[in-house]
Tab-separated table of C-alpha atoms and ligand atoms in Angstrom:
chain	number	residue	atom	x	y	z
A	1	MET	CA	17.526	-10.292	-4.069
A	2	SER	CA	20.850	-11.093	-2.487
A	3	GLU	CA	21.941	-14.312	-0.877
A	4	GLU	CA	23.438	-12.492	2.103
A	5	ASN	CA	21.699	-12.545	5.423
A	6	LYS	CA	19.922	-9.270	5.080
A	7	LYS	CA	16.773	-8.610	7.030
A	8	ILE	CA	13.544	-9.100	5.149
A	9	VAL	CA	11.206	-6.173	4.673
A	10	PHE	CA	7.618	-6.668	3.548
A	11	SER	CA	5.075	-4.003	2.816
A	12	GLY	CA	1.785	-3.880	1.002
A	13	ILE	CA	-0.324	-1.169	-0.546
A	14	GLN	CA	-3.853	-1.251	-1.906
A	15	PRO	CA	-4.136	-0.493	-5.626
A	16	THR	CA	-7.532	1.158	-5.530
A	17	GLY	CA	-8.122	4.876	-5.902
A	18	GLY	CA	-4.575	5.811	-6.877
A	19	PHE	CA	-1.848	7.090	-4.542
A	20	THR	CA	-1.864	10.432	-2.765
A	21	LEU	CA	0.993	12.710	-1.823
A	22	GLY	CA	0.366	11.376	1.702
A	23	ASN	CA	0.972	7.782	0.552
A	24	TYR	CA	4.125	8.960	-1.190
A	25	LEU	CA	5.694	11.045	1.568
A	26	GLY	CA	4.557	8.724	4.353
A	27	ALA	CA	5.443	5.386	2.787
A	28	ILE	CA	6.258	4.815	-0.889
A	29	ARG	CA	9.114	7.308	-0.961
A	30	ASN	CA	10.989	5.154	1.547
A	31	TRP	CA	10.568	1.942	-0.403
A	32	GLY	CA	13.408	2.767	-2.810
A	33	PRO	CA	16.091	3.566	-0.205
A	34	LEU	CA	15.143	0.507	1.887
A	35	GLN	CA	16.185	-1.747	-1.000
A	36	ASN	CA	19.815	-0.897	-0.486
A	37	GLU	CA	19.843	-2.166	3.061
A	38	TYR	CA	17.293	-4.972	3.133
A	39	ASP	CA	15.763	-7.712	1.032
A	40	CYS	CA	12.491	-6.033	0.205
A	41	ILE	CA	9.243	-7.601	-0.869
A	42	TYR	CA	6.547	-5.191	-1.998
A	43	SER	CA	3.020	-6.281	-2.751
A	44	ILE	CA	0.049	-4.693	-4.417
A	45	VAL	CA	-2.648	-6.091	-2.173
A	46	ASP	CA	-5.549	-6.491	-4.549
A	47	LEU	CA	-7.309	-9.090	-2.386
A	48	HIS	CA	-7.567	-6.583	0.446
A	49	SER	CA	-9.294	-4.166	-1.932
A	50	LEU	CA	-12.186	-6.594	-2.364
A	51	THR	CA	-13.502	-5.721	1.095
A	52	VAL	CA	-15.068	-2.755	-0.699
A	53	ARG	CA	-17.124	-3.381	-3.863
A	54	GLN	CA	-14.941	-2.645	-6.907
A	55	ASP	CA	-15.744	-2.164	-10.557
A	56	PRO	CA	-13.822	-5.017	-12.289
A	57	ALA	CA	-12.458	-2.991	-15.222
A	58	THR	CA	-11.369	-0.175	-12.919
A	59	LEU	CA	-9.720	-2.564	-10.469
A	60	ARG	CA	-7.851	-4.304	-13.290
A	61	ARG	CA	-6.571	-0.951	-14.573
A	62	GLN	CA	-5.647	0.346	-11.128
A	63	ILE	CA	-3.595	-2.750	-10.297
A	64	ARG	CA	-1.375	-2.107	-13.330
A	65	GLU	CA	-1.232	1.630	-12.690
A	66	SER	CA	-0.143	0.974	-9.121
A	67	ALA	CA	2.658	-1.285	-10.300
A	68	ALA	CA	3.848	1.340	-12.810
A	69	MET	CA	3.699	4.039	-10.139
A	70	LEU	CA	5.703	2.021	-7.607
A	71	LEU	CA	8.385	1.462	-10.248
A	72	ALA	CA	8.347	5.169	-11.073
A	73	CYS	CA	8.774	5.975	-7.369
A	74	GLY	CA	11.941	3.933	-7.190
A	75	VAL	CA	11.054	0.297	-6.537
A	76	ASP	CA	13.707	-1.571	-8.497
A	77	PRO	CA	12.724	-5.087	-9.586
A	78	GLU	CA	16.404	-5.982	-9.870
A	79	LYS	CA	16.799	-5.408	-6.148
A	80	SER	CA	13.363	-6.225	-4.753
A	81	ILE	CA	10.377	-8.425	-5.348
A	82	LEU	CA	7.352	-6.509	-6.625
A	83	PHE	CA	4.228	-8.592	-7.079
A	84	ILE	CA	0.468	-8.662	-7.016
A	85	GLN	CA	-0.889	-10.409	-3.937
A	86	GLY	CA	-3.659	-12.197	-5.825
A	87	ASP	CA	-1.094	-13.764	-8.189
A	88	VAL	CA	0.313	-15.765	-5.283
A	89	HIS	CA	-2.418	-18.105	-4.059
A	90	GLN	CA	-0.522	-18.989	-0.882
A	91	HIS	CA	-1.750	-15.722	0.667
A	92	ALA	CA	-5.363	-16.836	0.605
A	93	GLU	CA	-4.481	-20.319	1.769
A	94	LEU	CA	-2.395	-19.241	4.747
A	95	SER	CA	-4.995	-16.631	5.569
A	96	TRP	CA	-7.658	-19.325	6.006
A	97	ILE	CA	-5.386	-21.404	8.196
A	98	LEU	CA	-4.417	-18.437	10.375
A	99	SER	CA	-8.034	-17.370	10.729
A	100	CYS	CA	-8.536	-20.593	12.680
A	101	TYR	CA	-5.868	-19.378	15.099
A	102	THR	CA	-7.386	-15.919	15.519
A	103	GLN	CA	-10.159	-15.162	17.943
A	104	PHE	CA	-13.420	-13.441	17.109
A	105	GLY	CA	-12.797	-11.156	20.076
A	106	GLU	CA	-9.402	-10.100	18.768
A	107	LEU	CA	-10.796	-9.187	15.363
A	108	SER	CA	-13.735	-7.399	16.973
A	109	ARG	CA	-11.325	-5.093	18.776
A	110	MET	CA	-9.646	-3.825	15.591
A	111	THR	CA	-10.328	-0.097	15.407
A	112	GLN	CA	-10.139	-0.063	11.609
A	113	PHE	CA	-12.898	-2.668	11.438
A	114	LYS	CA	-15.021	-0.676	13.862
A	115	ASP	CA	-14.457	2.569	11.949
A	116	LYS	CA	-15.072	1.068	8.522
A	117	SER	CA	-18.182	-0.843	9.513
A	118	LYS	CA	-19.608	2.316	11.015
A	119	LYS	CA	-18.790	4.249	7.854
A	120	HIS	CA	-20.230	1.620	5.476
A	121	PRO	CA	-23.008	-0.134	7.405
A	122	GLU	CA	-24.448	-1.413	4.114
A	123	ASN	CA	-21.471	-3.704	3.453
A	124	VAL	CA	-19.942	-5.101	6.639
A	125	ASN	CA	-18.698	-8.283	4.984
A	126	GLY	CA	-16.660	-11.162	6.378
A	127	GLY	CA	-13.599	-10.016	4.459
A	128	LEU	CA	-13.649	-6.674	6.220
A	129	PHE	CA	-13.656	-8.547	9.518
A	130	THR	CA	-10.826	-10.946	8.618
A	131	TYR	CA	-8.783	-8.322	6.748
A	132	PRO	CA	-6.060	-8.324	9.448
A	133	VAL	CA	-5.635	-12.106	9.134
A	134	LEU	CA	-4.876	-11.768	5.420
A	135	MET	CA	-2.406	-9.046	6.322
A	136	ALA	CA	-0.792	-11.398	8.848
A	137	ALA	CA	-0.534	-14.055	6.125
A	138	ASP	CA	1.126	-11.510	3.798
A	139	ILE	CA	3.742	-10.755	6.392
A	140	LEU	CA	4.330	-14.211	7.849
A	141	LEU	CA	4.625	-16.055	4.510
A	142	TYR	CA	7.953	-14.330	3.848
A	143	GLN	CA	9.500	-14.732	7.326
A	144	THR	CA	9.469	-10.958	7.445
A	145	ASP	CA	11.646	-9.132	9.970
A	146	LEU	CA	10.496	-5.574	9.355
A	147	VAL	CA	7.204	-4.102	8.204
A	148	PRO	CA	7.157	-0.421	7.206
A	149	ILE	CA	3.717	0.835	8.174
A	150	GLY	CA	1.914	3.957	9.193
A	151	ALA	CA	0.506	4.438	12.679
A	152	ASP	CA	-2.947	3.347	11.487
A	153	GLN	CA	-1.649	-0.181	10.801
A	154	LYS	CA	0.111	-0.673	14.145
A	155	GLN	CA	-2.769	-2.588	15.665
A	156	HIS	CA	-2.885	-4.946	12.679
A	157	LEU	CA	0.823	-5.615	12.940
A	158	GLU	CA	0.462	-6.269	16.653
A	159	LEU	CA	-2.199	-8.862	15.834
A	160	SER	CA	0.091	-10.460	13.223
A	161	ARG	CA	2.706	-10.807	15.920
A	162	ASP	CA	0.213	-12.314	18.359
A	163	ILE	CA	-0.937	-14.853	15.778
A	164	ALA	CA	2.662	-15.801	14.946
A	165	ILE	CA	3.632	-16.136	18.599
A	166	ARG	CA	0.552	-18.262	19.286
A	167	PHE	CA	1.242	-20.532	16.305
A	168	ASN	CA	4.930	-20.900	17.202
A	169	GLY	CA	3.891	-21.665	20.778
A	170	ILE	CA	1.924	-24.685	19.595
A	171	TYR	CA	4.104	-25.958	16.743
A	172	GLY	CA	7.638	-24.672	17.332
A	173	ASP	CA	9.470	-21.997	15.380
A	174	VAL	CA	7.525	-21.699	12.158
A	175	PHE	CA	7.247	-17.935	11.731
A	176	THR	CA	9.663	-15.074	12.235
A	177	ILE	CA	8.073	-12.554	14.574
A	178	PRO	CA	7.852	-9.314	12.577
A	179	GLU	CA	8.524	-5.846	13.883
A	180	GLY	CA	7.244	-2.486	12.726
A	181	TYR	CA	9.607	-0.237	10.846
A	182	PHE	CA	8.995	3.437	11.307
A	183	PRO	CA	11.205	5.680	9.200
A	184	LYS	CA	12.975	8.513	11.016
A	185	VAL	CA	11.218	11.152	8.981
A	186	ALA	CA	7.739	9.786	8.582
A	187	ALA	CA	5.728	12.625	7.185
A	188	ARG	CA	2.083	12.387	8.195
A	189	ILE	CA	0.302	14.459	5.596
A	190	MET	CA	-3.104	15.910	6.391
A	191	SER	CA	-6.013	16.948	4.175
A	192	LEU	CA	-5.534	20.305	2.450
A	193	GLN	CA	-9.133	21.192	3.302
A	194	ASP	CA	-9.301	19.845	6.856
A	195	PRO	CA	-5.815	19.693	8.382
A	196	THR	CA	-7.091	17.751	11.392
A	197	ALA	CA	-7.860	14.720	9.168
A	198	LYS	CA	-5.339	12.539	7.330
A	199	MET	CA	-5.065	13.105	3.572
A	200	SER	CA	-7.182	10.275	2.187
A	201	LYS	CA	-7.505	8.927	-1.335
A	202	SER	CA	-11.186	8.284	-0.688
A	203	ASP	CA	-11.934	11.926	0.208
A	204	ALA	CA	-14.752	13.077	-2.074
A	205	ASN	CA	-13.334	16.599	-2.105
A	206	GLU	CA	-10.669	16.707	-4.842
A	207	ASN	CA	-9.152	19.842	-3.323
A	208	ALA	CA	-8.372	17.979	-0.108
A	209	LYS	CA	-5.836	15.647	-1.698
A	210	ILE	CA	-2.937	15.688	-4.132
A	211	MET	CA	-2.841	12.598	-6.317
A	212	LEU	CA	0.543	11.512	-7.678
A	213	THR	CA	-0.979	11.742	-11.154
A	214	ASP	CA	-2.338	15.303	-10.759
A	215	ASP	CA	-1.063	17.660	-13.441
A	216	GLY	CA	1.064	20.673	-12.556
A	217	ASP	CA	-1.747	23.208	-12.759
A	218	ALA	CA	-4.015	21.151	-10.535
A	219	ILE	CA	-1.269	20.836	-7.941
A	220	ILE	CA	-0.678	24.595	-7.802
A	221	ARG	CA	-4.413	25.294	-7.766
A	222	LYS	CA	-5.051	22.891	-4.884
A	223	PHE	CA	-2.257	24.373	-2.795
A	224	LYS	CA	-3.531	27.894	-3.483
A	225	ARG	CA	-6.913	26.775	-2.140
A	226	ALA	CA	-5.449	24.947	0.844
A	227	VAL	CA	-7.017	25.931	4.145
A	228	THR	CA	-4.743	28.043	6.307
A	229	ASP	CA	-5.244	29.524	9.740
A	230	SER	CA	-5.855	32.906	11.262
A	231	GLY	CA	-2.917	35.294	11.282
A	232	SER	CA	-0.497	35.584	8.407
A	233	GLU	CA	2.779	34.276	9.753
A	234	VAL	CA	4.352	31.097	8.324
A	235	ARG	CA	5.035	29.367	11.627
A	236	ALA	CA	4.400	25.845	12.929
A	237	ALA	CA	2.082	25.728	15.929
A	238	ASP	CA	-0.675	23.586	17.430
A	239	ASP	CA	-3.221	26.288	16.723
A	240	LYS	CA	-2.036	26.543	13.107
A	241	PRO	CA	-2.693	23.032	11.759
A	242	GLY	CA	-3.174	24.191	8.161
A	243	VAL	CA	0.120	26.068	7.946
A	244	THR	CA	1.910	23.350	9.905
A	245	ASN	CA	0.698	20.717	7.427
A	246	LEU	CA	1.940	22.789	4.494
A	247	MET	CA	5.258	23.229	6.273
A	248	SER	CA	5.496	19.434	6.772
A	249	ILE	CA	4.930	18.913	3.073
A	250	TYR	CA	7.435	21.599	2.086
A	251	SER	CA	9.960	20.224	4.553
A	252	ALA	CA	9.502	16.618	3.366
A	253	VAL	CA	9.894	17.632	-0.259
A	254	THR	CA	12.774	20.136	0.033
A	255	GLY	CA	14.598	18.717	3.056
A	256	LYS	CA	14.465	22.144	4.753
A	257	SER	CA	13.870	22.280	8.506
A	258	PHE	CA	10.919	24.141	10.024
A	259	GLU	CA	13.288	26.876	11.248
A	260	GLU	CA	14.683	27.337	7.754
A	261	ILE	CA	11.187	27.528	6.318
A	262	GLU	CA	10.088	30.087	8.925
A	263	ARG	CA	13.121	32.206	8.059
A	264	GLU	CA	12.561	31.835	4.310
A	265	PHE	CA	9.014	33.175	4.577
A	266	GLU	CA	9.503	35.744	7.296
A	267	GLY	CA	7.457	38.829	6.458
A	268	LYS	CA	5.837	37.095	3.513
A	269	GLY	CA	2.211	36.052	3.513
A	270	TYR	CA	0.450	32.728	3.212
A	271	GLY	CA	-0.181	33.316	-0.501
A	272	GLU	CA	3.460	33.299	-1.465
A	273	PHE	CA	4.168	30.337	0.809
A	274	LYS	CA	1.360	28.238	-0.656
A	275	ILE	CA	2.639	28.792	-4.187
A	276	ALA	CA	6.149	27.789	-3.129
A	277	VAL	CA	4.837	24.580	-1.576
A	278	GLY	CA	2.811	23.840	-4.702
A	279	GLU	CA	5.804	24.416	-6.952
A	280	SER	CA	8.068	22.191	-4.857
A	281	VAL	CA	5.517	19.369	-4.979
A	282	ARG	CA	4.954	19.853	-8.696
A	283	ASP	CA	8.692	19.739	-9.373
A	284	THR	CA	8.982	16.542	-7.346
A	285	LEU	CA	6.084	14.787	-9.040
A	286	MET	CA	6.719	15.743	-12.670
A	287	PRO	CA	9.764	13.473	-13.185
A	288	ILE	CA	7.930	10.639	-11.402
A	289	GLN	CA	4.959	11.067	-13.716
A	290	GLU	CA	7.210	10.926	-16.738
A	291	LYS	CA	8.641	7.590	-15.601
A	292	TYR	CA	5.148	6.409	-14.684
A	293	ARG	CA	3.901	6.997	-18.220
A	294	THR	CA	6.874	5.125	-19.652
A	295	TYR	CA	6.343	2.099	-17.401
A	296	LEU	CA	2.626	2.078	-18.065
A	297	ALA	CA	3.080	2.252	-21.832
A	298	ASP	CA	5.416	-0.732	-21.972
A	299	LYS	CA	2.906	-3.485	-21.243
A	300	ASP	CA	5.306	-6.336	-21.963
A	301	GLN	CA	7.912	-5.039	-19.558
A	302	LEU	CA	5.341	-4.445	-16.827
A	303	ASN	CA	3.924	-7.938	-17.309
A	304	ALA	CA	7.407	-9.432	-17.176
A	305	VAL	CA	8.249	-7.606	-13.930
A	306	LEU	CA	5.033	-8.724	-12.257
A	307	LYS	CA	5.311	-12.299	-13.506
A	308	SER	CA	8.852	-12.643	-12.264
A	309	GLY	CA	7.863	-10.975	-8.974
A	310	ALA	CA	5.020	-13.437	-8.464
A	311	GLU	CA	7.309	-16.387	-9.231
A	312	HIS	CA	9.896	-15.242	-6.709
A	313	ALA	CA	7.266	-14.529	-4.089
A	314	SER	CA	5.580	-17.837	-4.699
A	315	TYR	CA	8.860	-19.703	-4.277
A	316	ILE	CA	9.407	-18.201	-0.822
A	317	ALA	CA	5.755	-18.456	0.194
A	318	THR	CA	5.614	-22.133	-0.778
A	319	LYS	CA	8.437	-22.947	1.606
A	320	THR	CA	6.602	-21.384	4.543
A	321	LEU	CA	3.247	-22.849	3.611
A	322	ARG	CA	4.733	-26.351	3.274
A	323	LYS	CA	6.125	-26.072	6.769
A	324	VAL	CA	2.769	-24.898	8.097
A	325	ARG	CA	0.847	-27.694	6.378
A	326	ARG	CA	3.205	-30.313	7.761
A	327	LYS	CA	3.038	-28.909	11.291
A	328	ILE	CA	-0.740	-28.862	11.468
A	329	GLY	CA	-1.265	-32.249	9.847
A	330	LEU	CA	-2.435	-31.395	6.353
A	331	ASP	CA	0.611	-33.061	4.815
B	1	LIG	N1	-3.452	-2.925	5.465
B	1	LIG	C1	-2.411	-2.161	4.860
B	1	LIG	C2	-2.914	-0.729	4.629
B	1	LIG	O1	-4.050	-0.525	4.334
B	1	LIG	C3	-1.974	-2.738	3.551
B	1	LIG	C4	-1.316	-4.052	3.749
B	1	LIG	C5	-1.822	-5.278	3.422
B	1	LIG	C6	-0.038	-4.275	4.324
B	1	LIG	N2	-0.939	-6.252	3.735
B	1	LIG	C7	0.155	-5.673	4.288
B	1	LIG	C8	0.932	-3.420	4.857
B	1	LIG	C9	1.303	-6.250	4.812
B	1	LIG	C10	2.095	-4.004	5.364
B	1	LIG	C11	2.264	-5.393	5.342
B	1	LIG	O2	-2.135	0.168	4.707
């Protein structure tokens, strides 16, 4: 990281369940380019994953796989800090402190909490409820200016801001007030089987999602099976959500505009279009997968990157936490 006064970017991603094409096109793909403009801190938020019961061996493996995949997607540890949240204990400590400055009512209004507790009524644990406070701690520990997030995390970021403003109001300027960062071309990728729902890693239907680790044949097969709409014209429209989603993917991957895509496939059917989309995605993911395998195979290098990332993160986090402890009377 540079010594210049660049803005600080922080983002986090959960390691569980692998990454989808939606995660890639909507978020991870931007993490590389952001490094050239900002001081970026990227975290694999393993503690957040504990809100859902995890198999220990699987979680352990997925944390490392996530790190290798982020490197393969362009996160450069020479330019940015890449670390595992649970390696930096300050996150849990600040989270507890901030939870005492967050109201039950505020957390009760979080739509993600309401959705998830409805979906999994058998495990509505305290961590699920205080999830946004841990996220606030992630962000505020690093005096973050900008937080790249998808629309579904806007409410959580808003809460982080409210907590920071409240804390600063009592104790003076302790935290930088973070802002959302929404990339100009934020592709929101929908399920291949139900284009009205977001592509989700937890979808039980394998055909609904493209995983970044899917092999070439699987990618083509899934696109061939993708749900399209009535008619046969490749054209973006509200009543053609399936085709529009495929066009978004093709556009995000090739850089072609919707008009260009419509022209390219004029007079051709959905079949030909779906194969072209599949091939473009396959050709994008194959080189990433090759790098991914290399990073994953070199255990020592991966360990070294994550250790150094945690040390850097911890250094910055300690400074903020010290200030907080002094302000509230713990030190
Ligand atoms: N809650 C975020 C998500 O599920 C992940 C996350 C955790 C995060 N901490 C963060 C994102 C801090 C941005 C900043 O997408």
